[in-house]
XYZ file of C-alpha atoms in Angstrom:
247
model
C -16.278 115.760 -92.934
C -14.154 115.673 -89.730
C -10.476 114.593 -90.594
C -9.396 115.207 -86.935
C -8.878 111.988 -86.177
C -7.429 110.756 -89.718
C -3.839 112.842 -88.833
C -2.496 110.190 -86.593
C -3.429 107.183 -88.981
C -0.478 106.273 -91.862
C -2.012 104.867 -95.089
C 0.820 103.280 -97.551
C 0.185 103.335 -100.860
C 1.775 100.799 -103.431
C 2.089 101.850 -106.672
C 1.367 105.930 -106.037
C 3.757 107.665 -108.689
C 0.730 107.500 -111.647
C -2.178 106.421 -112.440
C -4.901 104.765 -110.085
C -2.312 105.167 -107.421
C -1.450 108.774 -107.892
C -5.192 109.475 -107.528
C -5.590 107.322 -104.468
C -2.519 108.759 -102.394
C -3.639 112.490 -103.065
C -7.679 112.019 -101.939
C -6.650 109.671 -99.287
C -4.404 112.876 -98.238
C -6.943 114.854 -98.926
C -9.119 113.286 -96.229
C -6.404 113.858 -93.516
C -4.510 110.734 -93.253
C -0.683 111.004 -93.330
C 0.140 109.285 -96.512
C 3.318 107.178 -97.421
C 3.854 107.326 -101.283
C 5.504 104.003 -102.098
C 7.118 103.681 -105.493
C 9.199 101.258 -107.473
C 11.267 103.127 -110.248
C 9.128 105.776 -111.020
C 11.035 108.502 -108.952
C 10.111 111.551 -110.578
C 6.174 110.462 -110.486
C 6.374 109.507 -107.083
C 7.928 113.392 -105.765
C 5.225 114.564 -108.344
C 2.677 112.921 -105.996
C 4.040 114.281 -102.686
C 4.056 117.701 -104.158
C 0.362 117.638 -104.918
C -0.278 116.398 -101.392
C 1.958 119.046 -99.633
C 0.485 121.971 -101.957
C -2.942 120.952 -100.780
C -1.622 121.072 -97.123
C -1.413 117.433 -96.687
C 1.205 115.066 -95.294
C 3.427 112.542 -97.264
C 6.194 110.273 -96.907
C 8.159 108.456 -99.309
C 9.606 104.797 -99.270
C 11.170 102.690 -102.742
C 11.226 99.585 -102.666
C 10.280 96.010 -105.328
C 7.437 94.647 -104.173
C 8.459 91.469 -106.344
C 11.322 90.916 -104.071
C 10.384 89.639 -100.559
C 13.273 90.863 -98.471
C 13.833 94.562 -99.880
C 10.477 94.587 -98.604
C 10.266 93.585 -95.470
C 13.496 95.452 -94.890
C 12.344 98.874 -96.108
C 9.057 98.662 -94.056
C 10.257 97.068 -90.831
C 12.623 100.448 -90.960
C 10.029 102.535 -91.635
C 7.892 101.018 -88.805
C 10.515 101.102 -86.919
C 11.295 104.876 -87.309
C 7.883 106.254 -87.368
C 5.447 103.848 -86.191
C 2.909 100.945 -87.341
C 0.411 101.526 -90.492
C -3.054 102.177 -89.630
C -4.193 101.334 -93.351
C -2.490 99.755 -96.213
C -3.779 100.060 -99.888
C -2.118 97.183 -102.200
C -2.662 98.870 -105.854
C 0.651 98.518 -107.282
C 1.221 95.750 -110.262
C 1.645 95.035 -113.626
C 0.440 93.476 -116.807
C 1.991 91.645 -119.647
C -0.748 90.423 -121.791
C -0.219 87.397 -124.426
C -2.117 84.847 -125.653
C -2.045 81.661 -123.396
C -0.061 79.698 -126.492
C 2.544 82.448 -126.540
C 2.965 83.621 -122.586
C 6.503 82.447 -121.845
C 7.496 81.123 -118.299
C 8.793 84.589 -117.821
C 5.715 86.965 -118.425
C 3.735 84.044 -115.689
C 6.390 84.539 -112.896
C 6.475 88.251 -112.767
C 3.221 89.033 -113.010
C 2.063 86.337 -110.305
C 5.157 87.766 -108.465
C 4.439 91.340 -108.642
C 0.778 91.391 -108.013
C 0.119 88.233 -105.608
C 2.938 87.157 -104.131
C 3.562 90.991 -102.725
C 0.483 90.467 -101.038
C 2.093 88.516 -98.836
C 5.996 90.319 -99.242
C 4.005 93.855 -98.250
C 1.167 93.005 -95.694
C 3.287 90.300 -93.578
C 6.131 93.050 -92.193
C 2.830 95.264 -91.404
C -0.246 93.452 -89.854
C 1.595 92.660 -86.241
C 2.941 95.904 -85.550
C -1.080 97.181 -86.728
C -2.594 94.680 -84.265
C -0.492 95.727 -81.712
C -1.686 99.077 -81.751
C -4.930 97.831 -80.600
C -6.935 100.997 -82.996
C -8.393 98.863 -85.944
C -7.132 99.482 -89.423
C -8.317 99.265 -92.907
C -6.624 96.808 -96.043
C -7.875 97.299 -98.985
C -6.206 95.690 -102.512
C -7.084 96.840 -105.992
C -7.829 94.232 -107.995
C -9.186 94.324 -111.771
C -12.791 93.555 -113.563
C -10.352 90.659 -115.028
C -9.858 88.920 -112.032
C -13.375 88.387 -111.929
C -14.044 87.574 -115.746
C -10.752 86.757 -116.981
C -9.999 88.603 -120.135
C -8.219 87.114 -123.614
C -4.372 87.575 -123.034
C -4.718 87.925 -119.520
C -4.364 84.118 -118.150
C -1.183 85.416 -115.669
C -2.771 88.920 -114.911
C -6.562 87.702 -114.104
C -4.920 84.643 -112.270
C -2.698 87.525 -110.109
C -6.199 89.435 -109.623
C -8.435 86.913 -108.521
C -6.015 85.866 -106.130
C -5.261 88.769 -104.469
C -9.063 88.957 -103.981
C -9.107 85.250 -102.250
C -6.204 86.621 -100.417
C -8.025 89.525 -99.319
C -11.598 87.810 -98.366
C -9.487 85.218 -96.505
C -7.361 88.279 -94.549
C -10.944 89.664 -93.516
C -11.786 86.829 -91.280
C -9.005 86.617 -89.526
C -8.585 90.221 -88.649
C -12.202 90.540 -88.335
C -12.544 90.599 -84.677
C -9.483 93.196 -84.243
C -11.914 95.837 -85.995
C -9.074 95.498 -88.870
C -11.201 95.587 -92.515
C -9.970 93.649 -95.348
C -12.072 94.612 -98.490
C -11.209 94.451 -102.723
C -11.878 97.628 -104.611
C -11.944 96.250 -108.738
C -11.395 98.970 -111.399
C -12.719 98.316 -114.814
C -11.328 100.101 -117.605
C -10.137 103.575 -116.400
C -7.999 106.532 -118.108
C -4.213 105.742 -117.508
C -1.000 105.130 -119.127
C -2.152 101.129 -118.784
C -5.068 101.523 -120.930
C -4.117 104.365 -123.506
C -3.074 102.096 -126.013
C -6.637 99.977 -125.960
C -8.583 99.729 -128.968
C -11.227 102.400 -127.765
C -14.573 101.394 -129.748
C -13.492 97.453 -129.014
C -13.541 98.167 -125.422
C -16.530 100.639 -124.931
C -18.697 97.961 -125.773
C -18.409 96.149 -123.296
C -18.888 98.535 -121.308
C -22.809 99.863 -120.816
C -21.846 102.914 -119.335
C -19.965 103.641 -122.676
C -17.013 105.463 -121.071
C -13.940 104.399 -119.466
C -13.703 105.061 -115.323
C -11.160 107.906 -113.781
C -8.911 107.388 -111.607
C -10.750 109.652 -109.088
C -14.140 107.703 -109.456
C -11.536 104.875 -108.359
C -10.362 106.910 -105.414
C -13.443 108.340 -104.203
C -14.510 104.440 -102.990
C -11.067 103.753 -101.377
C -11.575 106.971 -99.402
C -15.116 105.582 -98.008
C -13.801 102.532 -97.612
C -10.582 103.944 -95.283
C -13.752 106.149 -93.274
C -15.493 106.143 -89.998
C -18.395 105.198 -91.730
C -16.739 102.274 -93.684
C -16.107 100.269 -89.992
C -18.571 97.509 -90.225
C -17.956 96.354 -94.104
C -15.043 93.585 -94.471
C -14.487 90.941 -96.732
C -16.673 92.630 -99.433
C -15.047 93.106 -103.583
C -16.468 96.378 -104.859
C -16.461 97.007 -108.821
C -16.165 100.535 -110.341
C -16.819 99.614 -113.787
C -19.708 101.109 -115.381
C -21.621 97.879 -115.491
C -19.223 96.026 -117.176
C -20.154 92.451 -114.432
């Protein structure tokens, strides 16, 4: 594939010290693109990342920052804007989980989740989409979601509540920016193999899954790389499971 193109177009990703996010921020490299590695406390996960992107010969950045808190944001990425120029894509994967049963989720556990994983929809993309308009070059959004934002799951009220949110968020996004050539699309992991799902109760969860194996994080990746391609220009507003069948 030709990448020539790809090395003047910054992707941030949320969330890419681990997991799903590690995986995204090191193919999405991989293709090119100049990545930013955004990371919340997870410092030593986060340089881990870069390193694998450098030793492949790729480019990375770094930037820290809570996406639960609306003003670190905006400051840290008007600065980085500001110092090396507007995102061309943005993928929104970082988040968190605190599962309970509805009886027993305090006020707490609902806040921070709905926080962290909808409300930094708006705290992340807001400081960004001008200065990517402005550029006049289109651009690609894409959010990770979860198969429990489309089913809801026991013990995830707050967490598939966050999820199928950010997916209204994301379909509504997509019309606006439609006619700038800007995509907006929702990429939903099932169950995949990460530090979030280690502690699952394996034969409980494999069957509900036909494919009777949990995702990886690169099967994860591999669509978020189409989706921030050449070939990916005319599909907006769409949610895309990789889930083995589960909906």
């Amino acid at each position: 594939m030709n990448h020539t193109n790809n090395s003047t177009r910054r992707i941030l990703v949320t969330g890419s010290s681990s997991g799903i996010g590690q995986a995204l921020a090191i193919r999405i490299a991989r293709d090119g693109f100049p990545v930013t590695v955004h990371y919340g406390t997870n410092r030593t996960g986060a340089e881990t990342t870069i390193a694998t992107i450098r030793a492949q010969g790729g480019t990375a950045g770094i930037l820290c920052f809570d996406i639960a808190d609306r003003e670190a944001a905006r400051a840290a990425l008007t600065a980085d804007i500001a110092q090396s120029g507007p995102f061309w894509g943005v993928v929104l994967n970082a988040g968190i989980a605190r599962d309970f049963a509805f009886p027993s989720l305090e006020a707490d556990d609902w806040d921070t989740v709905l926080t962290t994983n909808l409300d930094s929809f708006h705290h992340v993309l807001h400081p960004l989409i001008m200065p990517m308009i402005r550029q006049r070059n289109g651009g690609r959004i894409i959010s990770i979601a979860s198969v429990s934002g489309l089913t809801g799951n026991r013990g995830q009220v707050n967490y598939s509540a966050s999820k199928a949110g950010l997916i209204g968020a994301t379909k509504a996004l997509a019309v606006e920016l439609a006619t700038r050539g800007i995509t907006a699309n929702t990429v939903v992991p099932g169950i995949i193999e990460t530090a979030m799902t280690e502690n699952l109760p394996t034969d409980e969860a494999l069957k509900m899954i036909p494919m009777q194996r949990f995702g990886k994080p690169e099967e994860v990746a591999g669509i978020v790389a189409f989706l921030l391609g050449e070939e990916a220009g005319y599909i907006t507003r769409q949610t895309i499971s990789v889930n083995g069948g589960m909906v």
